[in-house]
Amino acid sequence: MLNIVLFGPPGAGKGTQAEKLQKKYGILHLSTGEVIRDEMSRGTELGKQAARQMEGGKLASDELVLGIIEKYIEEHKSAPGVIFDGFPRTLPQAEAFDKMLAQKGTGVTIMLALEVPEKVVIDRILTRGKTSGRADDQNIDTIKNRIEVYEKQTAVVADFYKKEGKFRAVDGVGTIDEIFGRLCEAIDALR
Ligand code: AP5
Ligand code: MG
């Protein structure tokens, strides 16, 4: 099973690239952010709980997110591979994820980390915010807070995969196709 963790700050291009990788490699794409937004738009209990936790650009709780992941893994046991986009985002999530995958006889194959400077991600998010309807894209304070949360709580997750020898940095600046080419090169080098 090809389990790819697609990593990077808010607005790095994870969702954009995951769509393309999904098609090329015939694997699935799970964005925890998208699952949560879908739950919120349907007004489910989980969505309401997440909305309270995420106020101002904060993370949802590990418990809530791990529940989503556990259910997803259970329901897609026979998939050829999955791109995990926006997960794991904290050390406890990374540790729990490793255990969950090990129980299924699999593990993370590689972490591909899109490296994009802060100014570029802010511009990308503000541009998207004009049309996305995403509440967390509208306000510069919320956007800056998302980046700060990434630096304080999420960036350490890269070290976790570095220790396991699974970390690959990928330059996330350029055209969408250029970046896609770099990601494919890193994946093809695994085979
Ligand atoms: P999530 O949905 O994961 O948002 P994010 O990490 O903030 O990232 P984005 O989706 O904003 O950006 P992206 O990297 O996917 O970039 P995209 O391809 O869209 O999470 C949202 C929230 O949910 C979190 O803040 C948190 O509260 C909660 N959450 C989610 N997962 C969680 C977890 N595991 N634990 C706890 N809480 C969790 O690109 C951005 C824009 O740039 C687009 O408009 C795109 O068209 C454009 N673009 C992309 N590539 C390029 C390029 N090369 N050149 C120019 N423009 C480009
Ligand atoms: Mg995204």
Tab-separated table of C-alpha atoms and ligand atoms in Angstrom:
chain	number	residue	atom	x	y	z
A	1	MET	CA	0.000	0.000	0.000
A	2	LEU	CA	1.311	3.406	-1.003
A	3	ASN	CA	0.578	5.710	1.935
A	4	ILE	CA	1.663	9.249	1.185
A	5	VAL	CA	1.553	12.019	3.775
A	6	LEU	CA	1.314	15.274	1.845
A	7	PHE	CA	2.588	17.947	4.180
A	8	GLY	CA	2.999	21.709	4.168
A	9	PRO	CA	1.631	24.955	5.576
A	10	PRO	CA	-1.889	26.232	4.891
A	11	GLY	CA	-2.148	27.173	1.218
A	12	ALA	CA	0.953	25.184	0.226
A	13	GLY	CA	-0.925	23.410	-2.574
A	14	LYS	CA	-1.651	20.089	-0.842
A	15	GLY	CA	-5.217	19.801	-2.139
A	16	THR	CA	-4.259	20.929	-5.652
A	17	GLN	CA	-1.436	18.417	-5.950
A	18	ALA	CA	-3.344	15.590	-4.236
A	19	GLU	CA	-6.038	15.773	-6.933
A	20	LYS	CA	-3.427	15.271	-9.640
A	21	LEU	CA	-1.530	12.534	-7.778
A	22	GLN	CA	-4.761	10.669	-7.131
A	23	LYS	CA	-5.447	10.480	-10.877
A	24	LYS	CA	-1.912	9.587	-11.927
A	25	TYR	CA	-1.314	6.839	-9.352
A	26	GLY	CA	-4.887	5.542	-8.997
A	27	ILE	CA	-4.902	6.023	-5.249
A	28	LEU	CA	-7.340	7.715	-2.874
A	29	HIS	CA	-7.174	11.232	-1.432
A	30	LEU	CA	-8.249	12.047	2.106
A	31	SER	CA	-8.204	15.692	3.230
A	32	THR	CA	-9.175	15.895	6.898
A	33	GLY	CA	-9.992	19.591	6.348
A	34	GLU	CA	-12.449	18.687	3.582
A	35	VAL	CA	-14.087	15.964	5.661
A	36	ILE	CA	-14.561	18.460	8.495
A	37	ARG	CA	-15.940	21.171	6.161
A	38	ASP	CA	-18.398	18.643	4.737
A	39	GLU	CA	-19.562	17.685	8.248
A	40	MET	CA	-19.953	21.395	9.091
A	41	SER	CA	-21.985	22.144	5.981
A	42	ARG	CA	-24.311	19.227	6.773
A	43	GLY	CA	-24.668	20.525	10.343
A	44	THR	CA	-23.742	17.199	11.957
A	45	GLU	CA	-22.761	16.899	15.641
A	46	LEU	CA	-19.157	16.267	14.577
A	47	GLY	CA	-19.265	19.368	12.368
A	48	LYS	CA	-20.618	21.540	15.178
A	49	GLN	CA	-17.998	20.250	17.592
A	50	ALA	CA	-15.208	20.883	15.060
A	51	ALA	CA	-16.464	24.418	14.343
A	52	ARG	CA	-16.207	25.279	18.047
A	53	GLN	CA	-12.691	23.855	18.299
A	54	MET	CA	-11.423	25.540	15.114
A	55	GLU	CA	-12.529	29.058	16.034
A	56	GLY	CA	-9.990	31.633	14.778
A	57	GLY	CA	-7.842	29.117	12.877
A	58	LYS	CA	-7.083	26.640	15.677
A	59	LEU	CA	-6.811	22.890	15.100
A	60	ALA	CA	-9.605	20.444	15.701
A	61	SER	CA	-8.879	18.059	18.598
A	62	ASP	CA	-6.687	15.010	18.062
A	63	GLU	CA	-9.536	12.832	19.283
A	64	LEU	CA	-11.969	14.164	16.685
A	65	VAL	CA	-9.493	13.889	13.802
A	66	LEU	CA	-8.250	10.426	14.799
A	67	GLY	CA	-11.862	9.242	14.836
A	68	ILE	CA	-12.216	10.360	11.204
A	69	ILE	CA	-8.968	8.629	10.203
A	70	GLU	CA	-9.764	5.377	11.969
A	71	LYS	CA	-13.141	5.149	10.264
A	72	TYR	CA	-11.616	5.966	6.876
A	73	ILE	CA	-8.858	3.362	7.160
A	74	GLU	CA	-11.351	0.725	8.235
A	75	GLU	CA	-13.627	1.524	5.283
A	76	HIS	CA	-10.795	1.546	2.699
A	77	LYS	CA	-8.738	-1.444	3.787
A	78	SER	CA	-8.279	-2.775	0.285
A	79	ALA	CA	-7.283	0.536	-1.372
A	80	PRO	CA	-4.001	0.463	-3.318
A	81	GLY	CA	-2.899	3.603	-1.521
A	82	VAL	CA	-4.013	6.854	0.084
A	83	ILE	CA	-2.769	10.433	0.018
A	84	PHE	CA	-3.255	11.882	3.487
A	85	ASP	CA	-3.600	15.654	3.040
A	86	GLY	CA	-3.491	17.786	6.185
A	87	PHE	CA	-2.949	14.812	8.482
A	88	PRO	CA	-1.093	14.079	10.766
A	89	ARG	CA	-0.838	17.601	12.120
A	90	THR	CA	0.379	17.022	15.676
A	91	LEU	CA	2.847	14.574	17.241
A	92	PRO	CA	0.121	12.606	19.046
A	93	GLN	CA	-1.678	12.247	15.687
A	94	ALA	CA	1.506	10.951	14.018
A	95	GLU	CA	2.128	8.446	16.816
A	96	ALA	CA	-1.463	7.176	16.844
A	97	PHE	CA	-1.457	6.965	13.036
A	98	ASP	CA	1.663	4.770	13.030
A	99	LYS	CA	0.006	2.375	15.483
A	100	MET	CA	-3.223	2.282	13.499
A	101	LEU	CA	-1.434	1.482	10.242
A	102	ALA	CA	0.827	-1.098	11.900
A	103	GLN	CA	-2.268	-2.917	13.142
A	104	LYS	CA	-3.381	-3.200	9.512
A	105	GLY	CA	0.049	-4.500	8.517
A	106	THR	CA	1.017	-1.289	6.720
A	107	GLY	CA	2.697	2.053	7.400
A	108	VAL	CA	3.512	5.468	6.007
A	109	THR	CA	5.548	5.060	2.815
A	110	ILE	CA	6.758	8.651	2.499
A	111	MET	CA	6.123	12.191	3.677
A	112	LEU	CA	6.291	14.727	0.854
A	113	ALA	CA	6.645	18.201	2.337
A	114	LEU	CA	5.807	21.173	0.127
A	115	GLU	CA	8.062	24.062	1.070
A	116	VAL	CA	6.513	27.455	0.351
A	117	PRO	CA	7.447	30.818	1.902
A	118	GLU	CA	4.897	32.520	4.141
A	119	LYS	CA	4.285	35.442	1.805
A	120	VAL	CA	3.406	33.117	-1.073
A	121	VAL	CA	0.965	31.043	0.972
A	122	ILE	CA	-0.772	34.153	2.283
A	123	ASP	CA	-1.210	35.451	-1.292
A	124	ARG	CA	-2.555	32.079	-2.454
A	125	ILE	CA	-5.036	31.845	0.407
A	126	LEU	CA	-6.265	35.431	-0.035
A	127	THR	CA	-6.775	34.820	-3.764
A	128	ARG	CA	-8.680	31.617	-3.109
A	129	GLY	CA	-10.698	33.335	-0.365
A	130	LYS	CA	-12.403	35.533	-2.963
A	131	THR	CA	-14.226	32.500	-4.368
A	132	SER	CA	-13.810	29.539	-1.993
A	133	GLY	CA	-16.442	30.480	0.545
A	134	ARG	CA	-14.113	28.988	3.170
A	135	ALA	CA	-14.649	30.855	6.441
A	136	ASP	CA	-10.981	30.435	7.380
A	137	ASP	CA	-9.807	32.133	4.152
A	138	GLN	CA	-11.587	35.442	4.646
A	139	ASN	CA	-9.742	37.120	7.455
A	140	ILE	CA	-6.041	37.953	7.530
A	141	ASP	CA	-5.828	37.388	11.313
A	142	THR	CA	-7.291	33.889	10.955
A	143	ILE	CA	-4.907	33.116	8.084
A	144	LYS	CA	-1.907	34.321	10.098
A	145	ASN	CA	-3.088	32.306	13.061
A	146	ARG	CA	-3.342	29.159	10.909
A	147	ILE	CA	0.273	29.689	9.872
A	148	GLU	CA	1.344	30.231	13.479
A	149	VAL	CA	-0.472	27.062	14.553
A	150	TYR	CA	1.343	25.230	11.761
A	151	GLU	CA	4.712	26.478	12.996
A	152	LYS	CA	4.024	25.761	16.669
A	153	GLN	CA	2.119	22.477	16.527
A	154	THR	CA	2.529	20.921	13.095
A	155	ALA	CA	6.065	21.589	11.836
A	156	VAL	CA	7.444	19.090	14.423
A	157	VAL	CA	5.613	16.284	12.649
A	158	ALA	CA	8.261	16.536	9.897
A	159	ASP	CA	10.954	15.606	12.458
A	160	PHE	CA	8.994	12.486	13.351
A	161	TYR	CA	9.216	11.246	9.753
A	162	LYS	CA	12.808	12.471	9.355
A	163	LYS	CA	13.783	10.129	12.192
A	164	GLU	CA	12.101	7.286	10.316
A	165	GLY	CA	13.944	8.223	7.095
A	166	LYS	CA	10.646	8.918	5.318
A	167	PHE	CA	10.845	12.686	4.877
A	168	ARG	CA	11.317	14.327	1.453
A	169	ALA	CA	11.266	18.107	1.015
A	170	VAL	CA	9.805	19.339	-2.263
A	171	ASP	CA	10.070	22.908	-3.559
A	172	GLY	CA	6.460	24.120	-3.582
A	173	VAL	CA	7.085	27.319	-5.549
A	174	GLY	CA	6.514	27.344	-9.308
A	175	THR	CA	3.680	26.371	-11.624
A	176	ILE	CA	1.281	23.634	-10.543
A	177	ASP	CA	2.732	21.319	-13.214
A	178	GLU	CA	6.338	21.981	-12.202
A	179	ILE	CA	5.573	21.113	-8.600
A	180	PHE	CA	3.600	18.047	-9.688
A	181	GLY	CA	6.658	16.867	-11.650
A	182	ARG	CA	8.839	17.168	-8.541
A	183	LEU	CA	6.367	15.162	-6.455
A	184	CYS	CA	6.121	12.428	-9.095
A	185	GLU	CA	9.892	12.182	-9.245
A	186	ALA	CA	10.029	11.579	-5.484
A	187	ILE	CA	7.285	8.918	-5.690
A	188	ASP	CA	8.771	7.167	-8.714
A	189	ALA	CA	12.132	6.979	-6.954
A	190	LEU	CA	10.448	4.649	-4.404
A	191	ARG	CA	9.819	1.938	-6.993
B	1	AP5	P1	-7.103	22.121	5.663
B	1	AP5	O1	-8.300	22.025	4.843
B	1	AP5	O2	-6.130	21.021	5.679
B	1	AP5	O3	-6.404	23.499	5.300
B	1	AP5	P2	-4.895	23.969	5.292
B	1	AP5	O4	-3.865	23.030	5.776
B	1	AP5	O5	-4.966	25.282	5.941
B	1	AP5	O6	-4.543	24.024	3.801
B	1	AP5	P3	-5.404	24.562	2.637
B	1	AP5	O7	-6.443	23.576	2.276
B	1	AP5	O8	-5.811	25.951	2.921
B	1	AP5	O9	-4.271	24.647	1.514
B	1	AP5	P4	-3.660	23.506	0.614
B	1	AP5	O10	-2.277	23.223	1.059
B	1	AP5	O11	-4.591	22.369	0.421
B	1	AP5	O12	-3.521	24.338	-0.726
B	1	AP5	P5	-4.469	24.393	-2.002
B	1	AP5	O13	-4.140	23.279	-2.921
B	1	AP5	O14	-5.876	24.588	-1.610
B	1	AP5	O15	-7.522	22.377	7.173
B	1	AP5	C1	-8.459	23.374	7.515
B	1	AP5	C2	-8.676	23.376	9.009
B	1	AP5	O16	-9.238	22.122	9.402
B	1	AP5	C3	-7.412	23.509	9.855
B	1	AP5	O17	-7.062	24.863	10.045
B	1	AP5	C4	-7.827	22.800	11.143
B	1	AP5	O18	-8.571	23.651	11.963
B	1	AP5	C5	-8.723	21.677	10.652
B	1	AP5	N1	-7.958	20.439	10.445
B	1	AP5	C6	-7.732	19.803	9.277
B	1	AP5	N2	-6.968	18.712	9.444
B	1	AP5	C7	-6.681	18.660	10.782
B	1	AP5	C8	-5.925	17.785	11.584
B	1	AP5	N3	-5.259	16.747	11.068
B	1	AP5	N4	-5.850	18.044	12.922
B	1	AP5	C9	-6.511	19.083	13.467
B	1	AP5	N5	-7.250	19.960	12.757
B	1	AP5	C10	-7.347	19.748	11.418
B	1	AP5	O19	-3.897	25.724	-2.663
B	1	AP5	C11	-4.173	26.987	-2.087
B	1	AP5	C12	-4.555	27.969	-3.196
B	1	AP5	O20	-3.418	28.219	-4.013
B	1	AP5	C13	-5.638	27.458	-4.140
B	1	AP5	O21	-6.461	28.520	-4.519
B	1	AP5	C14	-4.849	26.937	-5.351
B	1	AP5	O22	-5.579	27.024	-6.534
B	1	AP5	C15	-3.638	27.859	-5.362
B	1	AP5	N6	-2.423	27.210	-5.847
B	1	AP5	C16	-2.020	25.933	-5.592
B	1	AP5	N7	-0.822	25.693	-6.166
B	1	AP5	C17	-0.444	26.846	-6.771
B	1	AP5	C18	0.704	27.230	-7.537
B	1	AP5	N8	1.698	26.366	-7.781
B	1	AP5	N9	0.763	28.493	-7.996
B	1	AP5	C19	-0.251	29.363	-7.749
B	1	AP5	N10	-1.381	29.060	-7.063
B	1	AP5	C20	-1.479	27.822	-6.576
B	2	MG	MG	-6.430	21.815	1.290
